[in-house]
Amino acid sequence: MKNFIIIALIFLSLLINFFSFNKVQDWGDDFAAYVIQAKTVHDGSYTELEHNIKRNDFILNYPWGFPVLISPVIPFFETHIIVIKIYIYLFFILSLIVLFYLFREEKETALLTILMLSSCPFFCDFKNYILADIPNLFFVLLTLLVANRLLIKGHAIINIYFTYFITGVLVFMSYMIRNQSLVILSAIVLVQLVKFRRDLFSLKSLFQMVIPPLIFLLLLFVSNQLIRVKSVTYLD
C-alpha cells in the first residue's frame, strides 16, 4: 500500500511537470549553439554553423551528441518550442526508470528517491532549458546499469562480449553529449581490474577489459571522420 501511494505521487509530480512548461526560452545560456548545431545535423549543411563561427572568436562548438539527439525535433524550435522541451523531459522520465532498476533491490528506497527527484523544484525549473544535462543523465545512468548488471551481478545481455560492446557504445554516447562522462570508462576499467585481479593477464580477462575502451575509441575515430566541424572539449 505504501509503495502504491509513492507511485501515485510520482505520477502526479510528472503530470504536473508535463502541464507546466514555459513557452518561452531563456536566451542567456548555451542553448543557441546547440540549436545551430542541431539545425546543421537536420539540414545536412554546415553553412550557417561555419558563418556563425567566423562572426565571433568566442563561439564554441559543443559535443555533437546532444545536437544529433534533438535534430529530429529542431524544426519545432521557431513555432512550437514546447515540443523540444517535452522531448528532452522524456529523457528525465527514462532516467527515473533506469534509476529504479539500478536500486530495485531496495524498492521502497528507490521509489522514494524517484519521488524526491520527480518533485524537486530544481528539475521542475530546469526542464524549461534546452541543455544537454538531462539526456546525459539518462545515458550515464543507463551505462552504469548495464555495467553494474554485468560486472557486479553477472547478468549479461545475450553474452558477456556483446554486453561489453554495448557498454563501450553507451560510454561513447554519454561522452558525445557531455565530455566529462569519460570518467565512466575509467570507473569501469577500475572495477574490471578488481574483478579480474586473480587472472589479470589471462587472454580472456584482457580481451574483456579492452572491449569497452576499444569500441569507444573506434566510434570516436569514426565520428571525427564524419563530422566536418569539430567540437571543443575541456582538453582544449
PDB file of C-alpha atoms in Angstrom:
ATOM      1  CA  MET A   1       0.000   0.000   0.000  1.00  0.00           C
ATOM      2  CA  LYS A   2       2.827   2.385   0.895  1.00  0.00           C
ATOM      3  CA  ASN A   3       4.567   1.767  -2.454  1.00  0.00           C
ATOM      4  CA  PHE A   4       1.283   2.345  -4.288  1.00  0.00           C
ATOM      5  CA  ILE A   5       0.943   5.769  -2.661  1.00  0.00           C
ATOM      6  CA  ILE A   6       4.535   6.661  -3.567  1.00  0.00           C
ATOM      7  CA  ILE A   7       3.996   5.592  -7.197  1.00  0.00           C
ATOM      8  CA  ALA A   8       0.769   7.634  -7.330  1.00  0.00           C
ATOM      9  CA  LEU A   9       2.645  10.708  -6.053  1.00  0.00           C
ATOM     10  CA  ILE A  10       5.387  10.161  -8.652  1.00  0.00           C
ATOM     11  CA  PHE A  11       2.817  10.067 -11.456  1.00  0.00           C
ATOM     12  CA  LEU A  12       1.158  13.195 -10.044  1.00  0.00           C
ATOM     13  CA  SER A  13       4.508  15.027  -9.982  1.00  0.00           C
ATOM     14  CA  LEU A  14       5.267  14.019 -13.561  1.00  0.00           C
ATOM     15  CA  LEU A  15       1.789  15.040 -14.671  1.00  0.00           C
ATOM     16  CA  ILE A  16       2.164  18.473 -13.082  1.00  0.00           C
ATOM     17  CA  ASN A  17       5.514  18.888 -14.812  1.00  0.00           C
ATOM     18  CA  PHE A  18       4.008  17.966 -18.184  1.00  0.00           C
ATOM     19  CA  PHE A  19       1.469  20.772 -17.884  1.00  0.00           C
ATOM     20  CA  SER A  20       3.843  23.442 -16.574  1.00  0.00           C
ATOM     21  CA  PHE A  21       6.311  24.032 -19.419  1.00  0.00           C
ATOM     22  CA  ASN A  22       7.162  27.598 -20.340  1.00  0.00           C
ATOM     23  CA  LYS A  23       6.513  28.552 -23.946  1.00  0.00           C
ATOM     24  CA  VAL A  24       9.486  30.909 -23.917  1.00  0.00           C
ATOM     25  CA  GLN A  25      13.238  30.358 -23.766  1.00  0.00           C
ATOM     26  CA  ASP A  26      15.917  31.976 -21.609  1.00  0.00           C
ATOM     27  CA  TRP A  27      18.378  33.491 -24.069  1.00  0.00           C
ATOM     28  CA  GLY A  28      21.217  33.706 -21.583  1.00  0.00           C
ATOM     29  CA  ASP A  29      22.658  30.209 -21.806  1.00  0.00           C
ATOM     30  CA  ASP A  30      24.371  27.726 -24.153  1.00  0.00           C
ATOM     31  CA  PHE A  31      21.234  26.573 -25.955  1.00  0.00           C
ATOM     32  CA  ALA A  32      21.843  28.774 -29.039  1.00  0.00           C
ATOM     33  CA  ALA A  33      24.939  26.807 -30.008  1.00  0.00           C
ATOM     34  CA  TYR A  34      23.057  23.543 -29.553  1.00  0.00           C
ATOM     35  CA  VAL A  35      20.225  24.823 -31.772  1.00  0.00           C
ATOM     36  CA  ILE A  36      22.572  25.856 -34.600  1.00  0.00           C
ATOM     37  CA  GLN A  37      24.411  22.530 -34.425  1.00  0.00           C
ATOM     38  CA  ALA A  38      21.114  20.611 -34.368  1.00  0.00           C
ATOM     39  CA  LYS A  39      19.937  22.544 -37.449  1.00  0.00           C
ATOM     40  CA  THR A  40      23.223  21.630 -39.107  1.00  0.00           C
ATOM     41  CA  VAL A  41      22.545  17.941 -38.464  1.00  0.00           C
ATOM     42  CA  HIS A  42      18.911  18.196 -39.591  1.00  0.00           C
ATOM     43  CA  ASP A  43      19.640  20.169 -42.788  1.00  0.00           C
ATOM     44  CA  GLY A  44      22.921  18.444 -43.583  1.00  0.00           C
ATOM     45  CA  SER A  45      24.539  21.831 -44.276  1.00  0.00           C
ATOM     46  CA  TYR A  46      27.420  23.387 -42.333  1.00  0.00           C
ATOM     47  CA  THR A  47      26.974  26.831 -43.930  1.00  0.00           C
ATOM     48  CA  GLU A  48      25.094  28.542 -41.081  1.00  0.00           C
ATOM     49  CA  LEU A  49      27.363  26.977 -38.456  1.00  0.00           C
ATOM     50  CA  GLU A  50      30.579  27.999 -40.209  1.00  0.00           C
ATOM     51  CA  HIS A  51      29.209  31.511 -40.738  1.00  0.00           C
ATOM     52  CA  ASN A  52      28.380  31.747 -37.031  1.00  0.00           C
ATOM     53  CA  ILE A  53      31.880  30.626 -36.031  1.00  0.00           C
ATOM     54  CA  LYS A  54      33.525  33.259 -38.261  1.00  0.00           C
ATOM     55  CA  ARG A  55      31.432  36.030 -36.648  1.00  0.00           C
ATOM     56  CA  ASN A  56      32.877  35.589 -33.169  1.00  0.00           C
ATOM     57  CA  ASP A  57      36.127  34.115 -31.841  1.00  0.00           C
ATOM     58  CA  PHE A  58      34.377  33.143 -28.605  1.00  0.00           C
ATOM     59  CA  ILE A  59      31.783  30.868 -30.225  1.00  0.00           C
ATOM     60  CA  LEU A  60      32.496  27.228 -29.406  1.00  0.00           C
ATOM     61  CA  ASN A  61      31.044  24.045 -30.811  1.00  0.00           C
ATOM     62  CA  TYR A  62      29.694  21.766 -28.149  1.00  0.00           C
ATOM     63  CA  PRO A  63      29.917  17.956 -28.330  1.00  0.00           C
ATOM     64  CA  TRP A  64      27.719  16.736 -31.175  1.00  0.00           C
ATOM     65  CA  GLY A  65      25.754  14.102 -29.249  1.00  0.00           C
ATOM     66  CA  PHE A  66      23.023  16.413 -27.955  1.00  0.00           C
ATOM     67  CA  PRO A  67      22.541  18.292 -31.264  1.00  0.00           C
ATOM     68  CA  VAL A  68      22.160  14.925 -33.030  1.00  0.00           C
ATOM     69  CA  LEU A  69      19.679  13.837 -30.354  1.00  0.00           C
ATOM     70  CA  ILE A  70      17.418  16.880 -30.740  1.00  0.00           C
ATOM     71  CA  SER A  71      17.806  17.224 -34.522  1.00  0.00           C
ATOM     72  CA  PRO A  72      14.534  15.331 -35.266  1.00  0.00           C
ATOM     73  CA  VAL A  73      12.514  17.935 -33.316  1.00  0.00           C
ATOM     74  CA  ILE A  74      14.584  21.042 -34.059  1.00  0.00           C
ATOM     75  CA  PRO A  75      12.145  22.208 -36.826  1.00  0.00           C
ATOM     76  CA  PHE A  76       9.699  22.974 -33.986  1.00  0.00           C
ATOM     77  CA  PHE A  77      12.100  25.500 -32.432  1.00  0.00           C
ATOM     78  CA  GLU A  78      10.616  28.588 -34.057  1.00  0.00           C
ATOM     79  CA  THR A  79       6.954  27.570 -33.915  1.00  0.00           C
ATOM     80  CA  HIS A  80       6.391  25.096 -31.055  1.00  0.00           C
ATOM     81  CA  ILE A  81       9.426  25.204 -28.786  1.00  0.00           C
ATOM     82  CA  ILE A  82       7.490  23.331 -26.096  1.00  0.00           C
ATOM     83  CA  VAL A  83       7.719  20.187 -28.260  1.00  0.00           C
ATOM     84  CA  ILE A  84      11.518  20.224 -27.874  1.00  0.00           C
ATOM     85  CA  LYS A  85      11.243  20.761 -24.124  1.00  0.00           C
ATOM     86  CA  ILE A  86       8.831  17.832 -23.736  1.00  0.00           C
ATOM     87  CA  TYR A  87      11.112  15.682 -25.889  1.00  0.00           C
ATOM     88  CA  ILE A  88      14.069  16.456 -23.601  1.00  0.00           C
ATOM     89  CA  TYR A  89      11.940  15.901 -20.496  1.00  0.00           C
ATOM     90  CA  LEU A  90      11.165  12.368 -21.699  1.00  0.00           C
ATOM     91  CA  PHE A  91      14.833  11.582 -21.080  1.00  0.00           C
ATOM     92  CA  PHE A  92      14.331  12.658 -17.468  1.00  0.00           C
ATOM     93  CA  ILE A  93      11.450  10.188 -17.137  1.00  0.00           C
ATOM     94  CA  LEU A  94      13.608   7.472 -18.704  1.00  0.00           C
ATOM     95  CA  SER A  95      16.367   8.377 -16.226  1.00  0.00           C
ATOM     96  CA  LEU A  96      13.975   7.794 -13.333  1.00  0.00           C
ATOM     97  CA  ILE A  97      13.063   4.380 -14.744  1.00  0.00           C
ATOM     98  CA  VAL A  98      16.727   3.420 -15.101  1.00  0.00           C
ATOM     99  CA  LEU A  99      17.384   4.690 -11.585  1.00  0.00           C
ATOM    100  CA  PHE A 100      14.673   2.398 -10.256  1.00  0.00           C
ATOM    101  CA  TYR A 101      16.260  -0.638 -11.903  1.00  0.00           C
ATOM    102  CA  LEU A 102      19.655   0.369 -10.532  1.00  0.00           C
ATOM    103  CA  PHE A 103      18.349   0.160  -6.958  1.00  0.00           C
ATOM    104  CA  ARG A 104      15.379  -2.183  -7.350  1.00  0.00           C
ATOM    105  CA  GLU A 105      16.634  -4.470  -4.543  1.00  0.00           C
ATOM    106  CA  GLU A 106      15.587  -1.692  -2.154  1.00  0.00           C
ATOM    107  CA  LYS A 107      12.292  -0.961  -3.883  1.00  0.00           C
ATOM    108  CA  GLU A 108      10.859   1.468  -1.331  1.00  0.00           C
ATOM    109  CA  THR A 109      14.097   3.453  -1.119  1.00  0.00           C
ATOM    110  CA  ALA A 110      14.297   3.559  -4.924  1.00  0.00           C
ATOM    111  CA  LEU A 111      10.713   4.818  -5.216  1.00  0.00           C
ATOM    112  CA  LEU A 112      11.252   7.481  -2.552  1.00  0.00           C
ATOM    113  CA  THR A 113      14.384   8.670  -4.364  1.00  0.00           C
ATOM    114  CA  ILE A 114      12.443   8.881  -7.628  1.00  0.00           C
ATOM    115  CA  LEU A 115       9.643  10.772  -5.862  1.00  0.00           C
ATOM    116  CA  MET A 116      12.112  13.323  -4.487  1.00  0.00           C
ATOM    117  CA  LEU A 117      13.704  13.827  -7.919  1.00  0.00           C
ATOM    118  CA  SER A 118      10.417  13.979  -9.832  1.00  0.00           C
ATOM    119  CA  SER A 119       9.031  16.628  -7.444  1.00  0.00           C
ATOM    120  CA  CYS A 120      12.305  18.531  -6.986  1.00  0.00           C
ATOM    121  CA  PRO A 121      11.860  22.284  -7.724  1.00  0.00           C
ATOM    122  CA  PHE A 122      15.260  22.380  -9.416  1.00  0.00           C
ATOM    123  CA  PHE A 123      14.268  19.797 -12.033  1.00  0.00           C
ATOM    124  CA  CYS A 124      10.858  21.424 -12.343  1.00  0.00           C
ATOM    125  CA  ASP A 125      12.577  24.642 -13.412  1.00  0.00           C
ATOM    126  CA  PHE A 126      15.424  23.002 -15.340  1.00  0.00           C
ATOM    127  CA  LYS A 127      13.033  21.202 -17.711  1.00  0.00           C
ATOM    128  CA  ASN A 128      12.451  24.544 -19.444  1.00  0.00           C
ATOM    129  CA  TYR A 129      16.044  24.779 -20.675  1.00  0.00           C
ATOM    130  CA  ILE A 130      17.327  23.315 -23.936  1.00  0.00           C
ATOM    131  CA  LEU A 131      20.527  21.878 -22.499  1.00  0.00           C
ATOM    132  CA  ALA A 132      22.358  18.555 -22.636  1.00  0.00           C
ATOM    133  CA  ASP A 133      22.349  17.730 -18.918  1.00  0.00           C
ATOM    134  CA  ILE A 134      19.134  15.691 -18.757  1.00  0.00           C
ATOM    135  CA  PRO A 135      19.822  13.459 -21.796  1.00  0.00           C
ATOM    136  CA  ASN A 136      23.353  12.995 -20.483  1.00  0.00           C
ATOM    137  CA  LEU A 137      21.935  11.904 -17.120  1.00  0.00           C
ATOM    138  CA  PHE A 138      19.927   9.199 -18.893  1.00  0.00           C
ATOM    139  CA  PHE A 139      22.847   7.779 -20.867  1.00  0.00           C
ATOM    140  CA  VAL A 140      25.198   7.873 -17.868  1.00  0.00           C
ATOM    141  CA  LEU A 141      22.674   6.019 -15.691  1.00  0.00           C
ATOM    142  CA  LEU A 142      21.976   3.516 -18.462  1.00  0.00           C
ATOM    143  CA  THR A 143      25.713   2.876 -18.830  1.00  0.00           C
ATOM    144  CA  LEU A 144      26.010   2.335 -15.087  1.00  0.00           C
ATOM    145  CA  LEU A 145      23.007  -0.019 -15.132  1.00  0.00           C
ATOM    146  CA  VAL A 146      24.448  -2.204 -17.891  1.00  0.00           C
ATOM    147  CA  ALA A 147      27.939  -2.197 -16.350  1.00  0.00           C
ATOM    148  CA  ASN A 148      26.588  -2.903 -12.867  1.00  0.00           C
ATOM    149  CA  ARG A 149      24.481  -5.834 -14.043  1.00  0.00           C
ATOM    150  CA  LEU A 150      27.477  -7.372 -15.824  1.00  0.00           C
ATOM    151  CA  LEU A 151      30.415  -6.619 -13.534  1.00  0.00           C
ATOM    152  CA  ILE A 152      28.708  -6.797 -10.141  1.00  0.00           C
ATOM    153  CA  LYS A 153      25.720  -9.103 -10.645  1.00  0.00           C
ATOM    154  CA  GLY A 154      26.993 -11.214 -13.527  1.00  0.00           C
ATOM    155  CA  HIS A 155      23.943 -10.679 -15.776  1.00  0.00           C
ATOM    156  CA  ALA A 156      24.826 -10.337 -19.446  1.00  0.00           C
ATOM    157  CA  ILE A 157      22.793  -9.167 -22.441  1.00  0.00           C
ATOM    158  CA  ILE A 158      22.971 -12.159 -24.831  1.00  0.00           C
ATOM    159  CA  ASN A 159      26.597 -12.828 -23.735  1.00  0.00           C
ATOM    160  CA  ILE A 160      29.388 -11.023 -21.871  1.00  0.00           C
ATOM    161  CA  TYR A 161      31.190  -9.878 -25.015  1.00  0.00           C
ATOM    162  CA  PHE A 162      28.083  -8.318 -26.508  1.00  0.00           C
ATOM    163  CA  THR A 163      27.397  -6.608 -23.163  1.00  0.00           C
ATOM    164  CA  TYR A 164      30.918  -5.144 -23.126  1.00  0.00           C
ATOM    165  CA  PHE A 165      30.314  -3.953 -26.682  1.00  0.00           C
ATOM    166  CA  ILE A 166      27.066  -2.233 -25.615  1.00  0.00           C
ATOM    167  CA  THR A 167      28.899  -0.711 -22.637  1.00  0.00           C
ATOM    168  CA  GLY A 168      31.504   0.810 -24.969  1.00  0.00           C
ATOM    169  CA  VAL A 169      28.753   2.211 -27.204  1.00  0.00           C
ATOM    170  CA  LEU A 170      26.940   3.753 -24.218  1.00  0.00           C
ATOM    171  CA  VAL A 171      30.163   5.308 -22.900  1.00  0.00           C
ATOM    172  CA  PHE A 172      30.712   6.844 -26.341  1.00  0.00           C
ATOM    173  CA  MET A 173      27.142   8.195 -26.476  1.00  0.00           C
ATOM    174  CA  SER A 174      27.495   9.673 -22.985  1.00  0.00           C
ATOM    175  CA  TYR A 175      30.834  11.242 -23.929  1.00  0.00           C
ATOM    176  CA  MET A 176      29.410  12.737 -27.124  1.00  0.00           C
ATOM    177  CA  ILE A 177      26.743  14.507 -25.075  1.00  0.00           C
ATOM    178  CA  ARG A 178      28.993  15.693 -22.231  1.00  0.00           C
ATOM    179  CA  ASN A 179      32.737  15.063 -22.390  1.00  0.00           C
ATOM    180  CA  GLN A 180      33.002  14.705 -18.605  1.00  0.00           C
ATOM    181  CA  SER A 181      31.212  11.371 -18.952  1.00  0.00           C
ATOM    182  CA  LEU A 182      34.532   9.842 -19.975  1.00  0.00           C
ATOM    183  CA  VAL A 183      35.155   9.200 -16.265  1.00  0.00           C
ATOM    184  CA  ILE A 184      32.664   6.310 -16.527  1.00  0.00           C
ATOM    185  CA  LEU A 185      35.130   4.439 -18.710  1.00  0.00           C
ATOM    186  CA  SER A 186      37.842   4.856 -16.078  1.00  0.00           C
ATOM    187  CA  ALA A 187      35.481   3.593 -13.388  1.00  0.00           C
ATOM    188  CA  ILE A 188      34.566   0.537 -15.484  1.00  0.00           C
ATOM    189  CA  VAL A 189      38.227  -0.292 -16.079  1.00  0.00           C
ATOM    190  CA  LEU A 190      38.976   0.020 -12.348  1.00  0.00           C
ATOM    191  CA  VAL A 191      36.126  -2.353 -11.485  1.00  0.00           C
ATOM    192  CA  GLN A 192      37.412  -4.795 -14.105  1.00  0.00           C
ATOM    193  CA  LEU A 193      40.902  -4.652 -12.566  1.00  0.00           C
ATOM    194  CA  VAL A 194      39.451  -5.622  -9.213  1.00  0.00           C
ATOM    195  CA  LYS A 195      37.175  -8.282 -10.722  1.00  0.00           C
ATOM    196  CA  PHE A 196      39.942  -9.950 -12.756  1.00  0.00           C
ATOM    197  CA  ARG A 197      42.807  -9.382 -10.303  1.00  0.00           C
ATOM    198  CA  ARG A 198      43.460 -13.116  -9.816  1.00  0.00           C
ATOM    199  CA  ASP A 199      43.799 -13.883 -13.512  1.00  0.00           C
ATOM    200  CA  LEU A 200      44.501 -10.395 -14.783  1.00  0.00           C
ATOM    201  CA  PHE A 201      46.898 -11.433 -17.524  1.00  0.00           C
ATOM    202  CA  SER A 202      44.844 -14.263 -18.972  1.00  0.00           C
ATOM    203  CA  LEU A 203      43.780 -13.776 -22.582  1.00  0.00           C
ATOM    204  CA  LYS A 204      40.075 -13.913 -21.672  1.00  0.00           C
ATOM    205  CA  SER A 205      40.371 -11.243 -18.970  1.00  0.00           C
ATOM    206  CA  LEU A 206      42.485  -8.927 -21.110  1.00  0.00           C
ATOM    207  CA  PHE A 207      40.089  -9.280 -24.045  1.00  0.00           C
ATOM    208  CA  GLN A 208      37.096  -8.398 -21.859  1.00  0.00           C
ATOM    209  CA  MET A 209      38.914  -5.393 -20.414  1.00  0.00           C
ATOM    210  CA  VAL A 210      39.860  -3.870 -23.759  1.00  0.00           C
ATOM    211  CA  ILE A 211      36.446  -4.214 -25.448  1.00  0.00           C
ATOM    212  CA  PRO A 212      34.776  -1.067 -23.932  1.00  0.00           C
ATOM    213  CA  PRO A 213      37.798   1.252 -24.477  1.00  0.00           C
ATOM    214  CA  LEU A 214      38.372  -0.191 -27.952  1.00  0.00           C
ATOM    215  CA  ILE A 215      34.745   0.302 -29.024  1.00  0.00           C
ATOM    216  CA  PHE A 216      34.781   3.819 -27.560  1.00  0.00           C
ATOM    217  CA  LEU A 217      37.967   4.773 -29.447  1.00  0.00           C
ATOM    218  CA  LEU A 218      36.722   3.200 -32.674  1.00  0.00           C
ATOM    219  CA  LEU A 219      33.436   5.120 -32.563  1.00  0.00           C
ATOM    220  CA  LEU A 220      35.289   8.311 -31.628  1.00  0.00           C
ATOM    221  CA  PHE A 221      37.575   7.899 -34.642  1.00  0.00           C
ATOM    222  CA  VAL A 222      34.628   7.282 -36.981  1.00  0.00           C
ATOM    223  CA  SER A 223      32.695  10.289 -35.628  1.00  0.00           C
ATOM    224  CA  ASN A 224      35.740  12.545 -36.051  1.00  0.00           C
ATOM    225  CA  GLN A 225      35.990  11.485 -39.687  1.00  0.00           C
ATOM    226  CA  LEU A 226      32.291  12.093 -40.345  1.00  0.00           C
ATOM    227  CA  ILE A 227      31.914  15.461 -38.582  1.00  0.00           C
ATOM    228  CA  ARG A 228      33.434  18.295 -40.596  1.00  0.00           C
ATOM    229  CA  VAL A 229      33.356  20.906 -37.824  1.00  0.00           C
ATOM    230  CA  LYS A 230      34.958  19.628 -34.629  1.00  0.00           C
ATOM    231  CA  SER A 231      33.633  20.307 -31.171  1.00  0.00           C
ATOM    232  CA  VAL A 232      35.669  21.906 -28.403  1.00  0.00           C
ATOM    233  CA  THR A 233      36.410  19.682 -25.417  1.00  0.00           C
ATOM    234  CA  TYR A 234      37.657  20.568 -21.938  1.00  0.00           C
ATOM    235  CA  LEU A 235      41.072  19.267 -23.004  1.00  0.00           C
ATOM    236  CA  ASP A 236      41.236  22.183 -25.453  1.00  0.00           C
TER     237      ASP A 236
END
